[in-house]
Amino acid sequence: MIEIGKYNDLRIVAKNSDGLSLSDGDREILLPYADVPKGIEIGDNINVFVFVNKDGNTIATTKEAFAEVESFAFLRVVDATDDGAYLDLGIGKDVYVPSREQKRMMEIGESYAVYLYLDESNGRMLASSRLDKFIEEEDFEFDEGDEVALMISERTDLGYNAIINNKYIGLLYHNELFANLQPGDYRKGWVKKVRVEGKIDLTLQPTGFGHILETRDVILKELKESGGKIALGDKSTPDEIYDRFQISKSAFKKAIGGLYKYRLITISDYEIKILVDEFAD
């Protein structure tokens, strides 16, 4: 079955004056010539994004869509009226957000976290910034400590809300962040805690002693490849440490503290150095 608002792998079955006819075996749709890649022939399979155009016709495109239906995305407003707003999807067909589906009135040029879905009455794509309507709040498919995929959705007084695995929502707290975040960023994260009421606390750092041991190995390897010293130390800023190792200052200090304890490095305010004798051939 051809799925509107998603990518479909279809077979080219014919040519006509407007483009190529694509089929899933039961239904045919048009791929306009403007979107036909070079070297494609009848009988070939092609991966296309399918949508309903303004005339109500189901159309395919080879342009890359920024998101599919049944997913969360961060999209820019290209037009707005009293009735709704239009978001750029990257395919020449904008996604409509009715006013009733806007958490706050959308402004041209601004970007918002939204959920894409199909209008059941006509098959057209719609979007909503009322994310809570589409978030699952139970039957979590992860445990505390698991790695998850995050999309930063909005800044709050406590931190940043983030969509988890395109399904749930959690919070990254301001006082635990060591990297600059912006709504729309995609990050790898970890589940820090699932609260009794179903709220999910997130972190951008893996937790546990195993991570510290792994970080020690990374720092030692980097020292060896950098001539035995790195311009980071006890008083280096969290941003400087994150730029080099993508870890928090706390994790960095625990790792170099362990290396120092075993007399593998020396530490100063703004530099760590390998103890050459320990690694001499």
PDB file of C-alpha atoms in Angstrom:
ATOM      1  CA  MET A   1       0.000   0.000   0.000  1.00  0.00           C
ATOM      2  CA  ILE A   2       1.292   3.456  -0.910  1.00  0.00           C
ATOM      3  CA  GLU A   3       1.718   5.527   2.259  1.00  0.00           C
ATOM      4  CA  ILE A   4       1.100   9.284   1.994  1.00  0.00           C
ATOM      5  CA  GLY A   5       3.546  11.490   3.863  1.00  0.00           C
ATOM      6  CA  LYS A   6       6.228   8.800   3.836  1.00  0.00           C
ATOM      7  CA  TYR A   7       8.927   7.364   1.618  1.00  0.00           C
ATOM      8  CA  ASN A   8       7.830   4.490  -0.617  1.00  0.00           C
ATOM      9  CA  ASP A   9       9.810   2.100  -2.777  1.00  0.00           C
ATOM     10  CA  LEU A  10       7.845   1.954  -6.059  1.00  0.00           C
ATOM     11  CA  ARG A  11       8.329   0.479  -9.516  1.00  0.00           C
ATOM     12  CA  ILE A  12       8.321   2.585 -12.701  1.00  0.00           C
ATOM     13  CA  VAL A  13       5.646   1.076 -14.943  1.00  0.00           C
ATOM     14  CA  ALA A  14       5.041   3.668 -17.692  1.00  0.00           C
ATOM     15  CA  LYS A  15       5.758   7.113 -19.112  1.00  0.00           C
ATOM     16  CA  ASN A  16       3.206   9.771 -20.035  1.00  0.00           C
ATOM     17  CA  SER A  17       3.184  13.438 -21.002  1.00  0.00           C
ATOM     18  CA  ASP A  18       3.485  14.605 -17.376  1.00  0.00           C
ATOM     19  CA  GLY A  19       6.033  12.182 -15.976  1.00  0.00           C
ATOM     20  CA  LEU A  20       6.514   8.593 -14.881  1.00  0.00           C
ATOM     21  CA  SER A  21       3.819   6.318 -13.505  1.00  0.00           C
ATOM     22  CA  LEU A  22       4.905   4.558 -10.334  1.00  0.00           C
ATOM     23  CA  SER A  23       3.165   1.536  -8.851  1.00  0.00           C
ATOM     24  CA  ASP A  24       3.143  -0.591  -5.719  1.00  0.00           C
ATOM     25  CA  GLY A  25       1.323  -3.340  -7.626  1.00  0.00           C
ATOM     26  CA  ASP A  26      -2.161  -2.073  -6.818  1.00  0.00           C
ATOM     27  CA  ARG A  27      -2.138   1.675  -7.400  1.00  0.00           C
ATOM     28  CA  GLU A  28      -0.322   4.105  -9.706  1.00  0.00           C
ATOM     29  CA  ILE A  29       0.821   7.659  -8.945  1.00  0.00           C
ATOM     30  CA  LEU A  30       2.723  10.327 -10.891  1.00  0.00           C
ATOM     31  CA  LEU A  31       6.364  11.321 -10.562  1.00  0.00           C
ATOM     32  CA  PRO A  32       6.639  14.624 -12.524  1.00  0.00           C
ATOM     33  CA  TYR A  33       9.487  14.866 -15.031  1.00  0.00           C
ATOM     34  CA  ALA A  34      11.049  17.719 -13.048  1.00  0.00           C
ATOM     35  CA  ASP A  35      11.815  15.191 -10.283  1.00  0.00           C
ATOM     36  CA  VAL A  36      12.958  12.294 -12.460  1.00  0.00           C
ATOM     37  CA  PRO A  37      16.668  11.469 -11.969  1.00  0.00           C
ATOM     38  CA  LYS A  38      18.878  10.761 -14.985  1.00  0.00           C
ATOM     39  CA  GLY A  39      19.394   7.195 -16.118  1.00  0.00           C
ATOM     40  CA  ILE A  40      16.163   5.809 -14.696  1.00  0.00           C
ATOM     41  CA  GLU A  41      14.184   3.356 -16.843  1.00  0.00           C
ATOM     42  CA  ILE A  42      10.818   1.601 -16.901  1.00  0.00           C
ATOM     43  CA  GLY A  43      11.026  -1.461 -14.674  1.00  0.00           C
ATOM     44  CA  ASP A  44      13.417   0.180 -12.196  1.00  0.00           C
ATOM     45  CA  ASN A  45      12.487   0.699  -8.573  1.00  0.00           C
ATOM     46  CA  ILE A  46      12.767   4.172  -7.081  1.00  0.00           C
ATOM     47  CA  ASN A  47      12.438   5.533  -3.545  1.00  0.00           C
ATOM     48  CA  VAL A  48      10.120   8.557  -3.449  1.00  0.00           C
ATOM     49  CA  PHE A  49       8.259  10.730  -0.962  1.00  0.00           C
ATOM     50  CA  VAL A  50       4.493  10.717  -1.532  1.00  0.00           C
ATOM     51  CA  PHE A  51       2.094  13.594  -0.774  1.00  0.00           C
ATOM     52  CA  VAL A  52      -1.253  15.064  -1.836  1.00  0.00           C
ATOM     53  CA  ASN A  53      -0.913  18.321  -3.802  1.00  0.00           C
ATOM     54  CA  LYS A  54      -3.195  21.372  -3.707  1.00  0.00           C
ATOM     55  CA  ASP A  55      -5.393  19.862  -6.449  1.00  0.00           C
ATOM     56  CA  GLY A  56      -6.011  16.735  -4.387  1.00  0.00           C
ATOM     57  CA  ASN A  57      -3.771  14.518  -6.540  1.00  0.00           C
ATOM     58  CA  THR A  58      -1.350  12.033  -4.997  1.00  0.00           C
ATOM     59  CA  ILE A  59       2.146  12.900  -6.242  1.00  0.00           C
ATOM     60  CA  ALA A  60       5.651  11.474  -5.779  1.00  0.00           C
ATOM     61  CA  THR A  61       8.889  13.441  -5.482  1.00  0.00           C
ATOM     62  CA  THR A  62      12.575  12.572  -5.260  1.00  0.00           C
ATOM     63  CA  LYS A  63      13.242  15.741  -3.269  1.00  0.00           C
ATOM     64  CA  GLU A  64      14.342  15.073   0.318  1.00  0.00           C
ATOM     65  CA  ALA A  65      11.594  15.759   2.833  1.00  0.00           C
ATOM     66  CA  PHE A  66      12.674  17.136   6.201  1.00  0.00           C
ATOM     67  CA  ALA A  67      10.276  14.765   8.007  1.00  0.00           C
ATOM     68  CA  GLU A  68       7.618  12.095   7.503  1.00  0.00           C
ATOM     69  CA  VAL A  69       4.182  11.792   9.039  1.00  0.00           C
ATOM     70  CA  GLU A  70       4.008  10.119  12.457  1.00  0.00           C
ATOM     71  CA  SER A  71       7.239  11.861  13.424  1.00  0.00           C
ATOM     72  CA  PHE A  72       8.401  14.943  15.301  1.00  0.00           C
ATOM     73  CA  ALA A  73      10.427  17.592  13.485  1.00  0.00           C
ATOM     74  CA  PHE A  74      11.687  21.165  13.803  1.00  0.00           C
ATOM     75  CA  LEU A  75      10.388  23.167  10.848  1.00  0.00           C
ATOM     76  CA  ARG A  76      10.446  26.813   9.724  1.00  0.00           C
ATOM     77  CA  VAL A  77       7.340  28.909   9.075  1.00  0.00           C
ATOM     78  CA  VAL A  78       7.248  30.313   5.540  1.00  0.00           C
ATOM     79  CA  ASP A  79       3.756  31.849   5.626  1.00  0.00           C
ATOM     80  CA  ALA A  80       1.085  32.584   8.220  1.00  0.00           C
ATOM     81  CA  THR A  81      -2.527  33.772   8.301  1.00  0.00           C
ATOM     82  CA  ASP A  82      -5.180  34.137  10.991  1.00  0.00           C
ATOM     83  CA  ASP A  83      -6.317  30.597  10.180  1.00  0.00           C
ATOM     84  CA  GLY A  84      -2.964  28.836  10.296  1.00  0.00           C
ATOM     85  CA  ALA A  85       0.689  28.657   9.292  1.00  0.00           C
ATOM     86  CA  TYR A  86       2.695  26.902   6.594  1.00  0.00           C
ATOM     87  CA  LEU A  87       5.937  25.065   7.336  1.00  0.00           C
ATOM     88  CA  ASP A  88       8.716  24.324   4.857  1.00  0.00           C
ATOM     89  CA  LEU A  89       9.023  20.555   4.323  1.00  0.00           C
ATOM     90  CA  GLY A  90      11.768  20.817   1.703  1.00  0.00           C
ATOM     91  CA  ILE A  91       9.756  19.320  -1.173  1.00  0.00           C
ATOM     92  CA  GLY A  92       7.993  22.363  -2.609  1.00  0.00           C
ATOM     93  CA  LYS A  93       4.795  21.445  -0.717  1.00  0.00           C
ATOM     94  CA  ASP A  94       4.411  23.142   2.654  1.00  0.00           C
ATOM     95  CA  VAL A  95       2.776  21.568   5.709  1.00  0.00           C
ATOM     96  CA  TYR A  96      -0.253  23.356   7.150  1.00  0.00           C
ATOM     97  CA  VAL A  97      -0.660  23.989  10.897  1.00  0.00           C
ATOM     98  CA  PRO A  98      -4.240  25.070  11.746  1.00  0.00           C
ATOM     99  CA  SER A  99      -4.475  27.801  14.392  1.00  0.00           C
ATOM    100  CA  ARG A 100      -6.135  25.374  16.807  1.00  0.00           C
ATOM    101  CA  GLU A 101      -3.036  23.155  16.572  1.00  0.00           C
ATOM    102  CA  GLN A 102      -0.583  25.930  17.488  1.00  0.00           C
ATOM    103  CA  LYS A 103       0.627  25.962  21.084  1.00  0.00           C
ATOM    104  CA  ARG A 104       1.333  29.648  20.521  1.00  0.00           C
ATOM    105  CA  MET A 105       0.745  31.692  17.375  1.00  0.00           C
ATOM    106  CA  MET A 106       3.451  30.956  14.847  1.00  0.00           C
ATOM    107  CA  GLU A 107       5.489  33.692  13.208  1.00  0.00           C
ATOM    108  CA  ILE A 108       7.043  33.776   9.734  1.00  0.00           C
ATOM    109  CA  GLY A 109      10.750  32.975   9.806  1.00  0.00           C
ATOM    110  CA  GLU A 110      10.610  31.217  13.177  1.00  0.00           C
ATOM    111  CA  SER A 111      11.023  27.446  13.605  1.00  0.00           C
ATOM    112  CA  TYR A 112       8.962  25.194  15.856  1.00  0.00           C
ATOM    113  CA  ALA A 113       8.891  21.619  17.078  1.00  0.00           C
ATOM    114  CA  VAL A 114       5.862  19.920  15.551  1.00  0.00           C
ATOM    115  CA  TYR A 115       4.301  16.514  15.006  1.00  0.00           C
ATOM    116  CA  LEU A 116       3.257  15.546  11.464  1.00  0.00           C
ATOM    117  CA  TYR A 117       0.087  13.565  10.825  1.00  0.00           C
ATOM    118  CA  LEU A 118      -2.520  12.959   8.118  1.00  0.00           C
ATOM    119  CA  ASP A 119      -5.905  14.655   7.886  1.00  0.00           C
ATOM    120  CA  GLU A 120      -8.232  11.640   7.859  1.00  0.00           C
ATOM    121  CA  SER A 121     -10.781  13.456   5.698  1.00  0.00           C
ATOM    122  CA  ASN A 122      -8.548  14.150   2.687  1.00  0.00           C
ATOM    123  CA  GLY A 123      -5.164  12.472   3.227  1.00  0.00           C
ATOM    124  CA  ARG A 124      -3.251  15.763   3.337  1.00  0.00           C
ATOM    125  CA  MET A 125      -0.375  16.287   5.729  1.00  0.00           C
ATOM    126  CA  LEU A 126      -0.932  18.499   8.773  1.00  0.00           C
ATOM    127  CA  ALA A 127       1.296  19.485  11.683  1.00  0.00           C
ATOM    128  CA  SER A 128       0.733  20.427  15.319  1.00  0.00           C
ATOM    129  CA  SER A 129       2.926  22.138  17.894  1.00  0.00           C
ATOM    130  CA  ARG A 130       0.716  20.767  20.678  1.00  0.00           C
ATOM    131  CA  LEU A 131       3.184  17.942  21.203  1.00  0.00           C
ATOM    132  CA  ASP A 132       1.581  16.563  24.360  1.00  0.00           C
ATOM    133  CA  LYS A 133      -1.286  15.207  22.245  1.00  0.00           C
ATOM    134  CA  PHE A 134       1.092  12.849  20.452  1.00  0.00           C
ATOM    135  CA  ILE A 135       3.497  11.850  23.232  1.00  0.00           C
ATOM    136  CA  GLU A 136       3.301   8.379  24.774  1.00  0.00           C
ATOM    137  CA  GLU A 137       3.321   8.520  28.571  1.00  0.00           C
ATOM    138  CA  GLU A 138       3.650   4.854  29.545  1.00  0.00           C
ATOM    139  CA  ASP A 139       5.049   1.498  28.385  1.00  0.00           C
ATOM    140  CA  PHE A 140       8.505   3.009  28.007  1.00  0.00           C
ATOM    141  CA  GLU A 141      10.751   0.978  25.712  1.00  0.00           C
ATOM    142  CA  PHE A 142      13.944   1.700  27.647  1.00  0.00           C
ATOM    143  CA  ASP A 143      15.486   1.431  31.088  1.00  0.00           C
ATOM    144  CA  GLU A 144      17.436   3.896  33.207  1.00  0.00           C
ATOM    145  CA  GLY A 145      20.938   4.221  31.768  1.00  0.00           C
ATOM    146  CA  ASP A 146      19.889   3.358  28.190  1.00  0.00           C
ATOM    147  CA  GLU A 147      21.162   5.395  25.257  1.00  0.00           C
ATOM    148  CA  VAL A 148      18.397   7.234  23.367  1.00  0.00           C
ATOM    149  CA  ALA A 149      17.994   9.584  20.398  1.00  0.00           C
ATOM    150  CA  LEU A 150      16.899  13.108  21.314  1.00  0.00           C
ATOM    151  CA  MET A 151      15.395  16.051  19.447  1.00  0.00           C
ATOM    152  CA  ILE A 152      15.517  19.231  21.555  1.00  0.00           C
ATOM    153  CA  SER A 153      12.007  20.663  21.361  1.00  0.00           C
ATOM    154  CA  GLU A 154      11.923  23.757  23.584  1.00  0.00           C
ATOM    155  CA  ARG A 155      13.625  25.646  26.402  1.00  0.00           C
ATOM    156  CA  THR A 156      11.838  25.825  29.760  1.00  0.00           C
ATOM    157  CA  ASP A 157      12.580  27.365  33.157  1.00  0.00           C
ATOM    158  CA  LEU A 158      14.065  24.052  34.336  1.00  0.00           C
ATOM    159  CA  GLY A 159      15.990  23.112  31.208  1.00  0.00           C
ATOM    160  CA  TYR A 160      15.222  21.736  27.758  1.00  0.00           C
ATOM    161  CA  ASN A 161      12.403  19.408  26.794  1.00  0.00           C
ATOM    162  CA  ALA A 162      13.500  16.722  24.358  1.00  0.00           C
ATOM    163  CA  ILE A 163      11.624  14.196  22.244  1.00  0.00           C
ATOM    164  CA  ILE A 164      12.944  10.699  23.010  1.00  0.00           C
ATOM    165  CA  ASN A 165      13.136   8.118  20.208  1.00  0.00           C
ATOM    166  CA  ASN A 166      10.375   9.972  18.325  1.00  0.00           C
ATOM    167  CA  LYS A 167       7.907   8.759  20.944  1.00  0.00           C
ATOM    168  CA  TYR A 168       8.303  10.143  24.460  1.00  0.00           C
ATOM    169  CA  ILE A 169       9.351  13.407  26.102  1.00  0.00           C
ATOM    170  CA  GLY A 170      11.935  14.078  28.802  1.00  0.00           C
ATOM    171  CA  LEU A 171      13.871  16.907  30.415  1.00  0.00           C
ATOM    172  CA  LEU A 172      17.525  17.975  30.391  1.00  0.00           C
ATOM    173  CA  TYR A 173      18.168  20.190  33.425  1.00  0.00           C
ATOM    174  CA  HIS A 174      20.013  23.506  33.016  1.00  0.00           C
ATOM    175  CA  ASN A 175      22.345  22.834  35.944  1.00  0.00           C
ATOM    176  CA  GLU A 176      23.516  19.549  34.396  1.00  0.00           C
ATOM    177  CA  LEU A 177      24.282  20.880  30.928  1.00  0.00           C
ATOM    178  CA  PHE A 178      27.820  21.638  29.812  1.00  0.00           C
ATOM    179  CA  ALA A 179      27.146  22.235  26.115  1.00  0.00           C
ATOM    180  CA  ASN A 180      25.125  24.895  24.311  1.00  0.00           C
ATOM    181  CA  LEU A 181      21.754  23.577  23.176  1.00  0.00           C
ATOM    182  CA  GLN A 182      19.173  24.991  20.809  1.00  0.00           C
ATOM    183  CA  PRO A 183      15.653  23.803  19.985  1.00  0.00           C
ATOM    184  CA  GLY A 184      15.922  21.682  16.857  1.00  0.00           C
ATOM    185  CA  ASP A 185      19.251  20.109  17.839  1.00  0.00           C
ATOM    186  CA  TYR A 186      19.514  16.344  17.500  1.00  0.00           C
ATOM    187  CA  ARG A 187      21.637  14.693  20.196  1.00  0.00           C
ATOM    188  CA  LYS A 188      22.534  11.339  21.617  1.00  0.00           C
ATOM    189  CA  GLY A 189      21.423  11.116  25.247  1.00  0.00           C
ATOM    190  CA  TRP A 190      20.857   8.757  28.147  1.00  0.00           C
ATOM    191  CA  VAL A 191      17.909   8.075  30.428  1.00  0.00           C
ATOM    192  CA  LYS A 192      18.959   9.242  33.884  1.00  0.00           C
ATOM    193  CA  LYS A 193      15.758   8.510  35.798  1.00  0.00           C
ATOM    194  CA  VAL A 194      12.144   7.511  35.176  1.00  0.00           C
ATOM    195  CA  ARG A 195      10.082   9.073  37.951  1.00  0.00           C
ATOM    196  CA  VAL A 196       7.066   7.436  39.593  1.00  0.00           C
ATOM    197  CA  GLU A 197       4.698   9.888  37.888  1.00  0.00           C
ATOM    198  CA  GLY A 198       6.160   8.950  34.487  1.00  0.00           C
ATOM    199  CA  LYS A 199       8.402  11.998  34.041  1.00  0.00           C
ATOM    200  CA  ILE A 200      11.757  11.233  32.436  1.00  0.00           C
ATOM    201  CA  ASP A 201      15.044  12.895  33.423  1.00  0.00           C
ATOM    202  CA  LEU A 202      17.716  12.901  30.720  1.00  0.00           C
ATOM    203  CA  THR A 203      21.454  13.474  30.516  1.00  0.00           C
ATOM    204  CA  LEU A 204      23.873  14.030  27.646  1.00  0.00           C
ATOM    205  CA  GLN A 205      26.483  11.877  29.395  1.00  0.00           C
ATOM    206  CA  PRO A 206      26.497   8.126  29.992  1.00  0.00           C
ATOM    207  CA  THR A 207      26.587   7.303  33.678  1.00  0.00           C
ATOM    208  CA  GLY A 208      28.544   4.790  35.745  1.00  0.00           C
ATOM    209  CA  PHE A 209      32.152   3.869  36.440  1.00  0.00           C
ATOM    210  CA  GLY A 210      32.489   2.007  33.139  1.00  0.00           C
ATOM    211  CA  HIS A 211      32.145   5.294  31.279  1.00  0.00           C
ATOM    212  CA  ILE A 212      34.947   6.841  33.345  1.00  0.00           C
ATOM    213  CA  LEU A 213      37.251   3.918  32.513  1.00  0.00           C
ATOM    214  CA  GLU A 214      36.436   4.319  28.824  1.00  0.00           C
ATOM    215  CA  THR A 215      37.114   8.062  29.044  1.00  0.00           C
ATOM    216  CA  ARG A 216      40.541   7.392  30.588  1.00  0.00           C
ATOM    217  CA  ASP A 217      41.457   5.254  27.585  1.00  0.00           C
ATOM    218  CA  VAL A 218      40.302   7.969  25.179  1.00  0.00           C
ATOM    219  CA  ILE A 219      42.368  10.635  26.984  1.00  0.00           C
ATOM    220  CA  LEU A 220      45.497   8.448  27.051  1.00  0.00           C
ATOM    221  CA  LYS A 221      45.148   7.700  23.346  1.00  0.00           C
ATOM    222  CA  GLU A 222      44.727  11.400  22.588  1.00  0.00           C
ATOM    223  CA  LEU A 223      47.793  12.251  24.682  1.00  0.00           C
ATOM    224  CA  LYS A 224      49.940   9.765  22.777  1.00  0.00           C
ATOM    225  CA  GLU A 225      48.713  11.147  19.449  1.00  0.00           C
ATOM    226  CA  SER A 226      49.255  14.765  20.557  1.00  0.00           C
ATOM    227  CA  GLY A 227      52.915  14.572  21.487  1.00  0.00           C
ATOM    228  CA  GLY A 228      52.344  13.725  25.120  1.00  0.00           C
ATOM    229  CA  LYS A 229      50.418  16.801  26.269  1.00  0.00           C
ATOM    230  CA  ILE A 230      47.019  18.434  25.916  1.00  0.00           C
ATOM    231  CA  ALA A 231      46.151  22.038  26.779  1.00  0.00           C
ATOM    232  CA  LEU A 232      43.371  21.141  29.202  1.00  0.00           C
ATOM    233  CA  GLY A 233      43.588  20.981  32.976  1.00  0.00           C
ATOM    234  CA  ASP A 234      41.891  21.594  36.314  1.00  0.00           C
ATOM    235  CA  LYS A 235      40.895  25.172  35.466  1.00  0.00           C
ATOM    236  CA  SER A 236      39.882  24.675  31.829  1.00  0.00           C
ATOM    237  CA  THR A 237      36.305  25.692  31.067  1.00  0.00           C
ATOM    238  CA  PRO A 238      33.515  23.136  30.544  1.00  0.00           C
ATOM    239  CA  ASP A 239      33.145  24.346  26.935  1.00  0.00           C
ATOM    240  CA  GLU A 240      36.856  23.807  26.186  1.00  0.00           C
ATOM    241  CA  ILE A 241      36.669  20.271  27.581  1.00  0.00           C
ATOM    242  CA  TYR A 242      33.483  19.448  25.707  1.00  0.00           C
ATOM    243  CA  ASP A 243      34.877  20.774  22.411  1.00  0.00           C
ATOM    244  CA  ARG A 244      37.829  18.369  22.714  1.00  0.00           C
ATOM    245  CA  PHE A 245      36.280  15.251  24.249  1.00  0.00           C
ATOM    246  CA  GLN A 246      32.464  15.717  24.206  1.00  0.00           C
ATOM    247  CA  ILE A 247      32.309  15.058  27.966  1.00  0.00           C
ATOM    248  CA  SER A 248      31.441  17.157  31.012  1.00  0.00           C
ATOM    249  CA  LYS A 249      34.105  18.818  33.138  1.00  0.00           C
ATOM    250  CA  SER A 250      33.104  16.548  36.009  1.00  0.00           C
ATOM    251  CA  ALA A 251      33.671  13.397  33.926  1.00  0.00           C
ATOM    252  CA  PHE A 252      36.973  14.822  32.643  1.00  0.00           C
ATOM    253  CA  LYS A 253      38.249  15.512  36.168  1.00  0.00           C
ATOM    254  CA  LYS A 254      37.275  12.037  37.365  1.00  0.00           C
ATOM    255  CA  ALA A 255      39.078  10.452  34.414  1.00  0.00           C
ATOM    256  CA  ILE A 256      42.310  12.455  34.719  1.00  0.00           C
ATOM    257  CA  GLY A 257      42.184  12.014  38.502  1.00  0.00           C
ATOM    258  CA  GLY A 258      42.307   8.258  37.993  1.00  0.00           C
ATOM    259  CA  LEU A 259      45.170   8.578  35.508  1.00  0.00           C
ATOM    260  CA  TYR A 260      47.070  10.782  37.965  1.00  0.00           C
ATOM    261  CA  LYS A 261      46.473   8.317  40.814  1.00  0.00           C
ATOM    262  CA  TYR A 262      48.160   5.575  38.798  1.00  0.00           C
ATOM    263  CA  ARG A 263      51.025   7.940  37.888  1.00  0.00           C
ATOM    264  CA  LEU A 264      50.251   7.903  34.201  1.00  0.00           C
ATOM    265  CA  ILE A 265      49.947  11.694  33.810  1.00  0.00           C
ATOM    266  CA  THR A 266      50.712  14.987  35.506  1.00  0.00           C
ATOM    267  CA  ILE A 267      48.053  17.667  35.900  1.00  0.00           C
ATOM    268  CA  SER A 268      48.345  21.445  36.007  1.00  0.00           C
ATOM    269  CA  ASP A 269      45.782  24.224  35.805  1.00  0.00           C
ATOM    270  CA  TYR A 270      45.623  24.283  32.015  1.00  0.00           C
ATOM    271  CA  GLU A 271      47.530  21.203  30.844  1.00  0.00           C
ATOM    272  CA  ILE A 272      47.874  17.465  31.304  1.00  0.00           C
ATOM    273  CA  LYS A 273      51.085  15.640  30.317  1.00  0.00           C
ATOM    274  CA  ILE A 274      51.811  11.974  29.903  1.00  0.00           C
ATOM    275  CA  LEU A 275      54.580  10.479  32.001  1.00  0.00           C
ATOM    276  CA  VAL A 276      56.889   9.391  29.194  1.00  0.00           C
ATOM    277  CA  ASP A 277      58.708   6.757  31.254  1.00  0.00           C
ATOM    278  CA  GLU A 278      55.513   4.812  31.736  1.00  0.00           C
ATOM    279  CA  PHE A 279      55.086   4.383  27.974  1.00  0.00           C
ATOM    280  CA  ALA A 280      58.683   4.089  26.857  1.00  0.00           C
ATOM    281  CA  ASP A 281      59.422   1.155  24.539  1.00  0.00           C
TER     282      ASP A 281
END
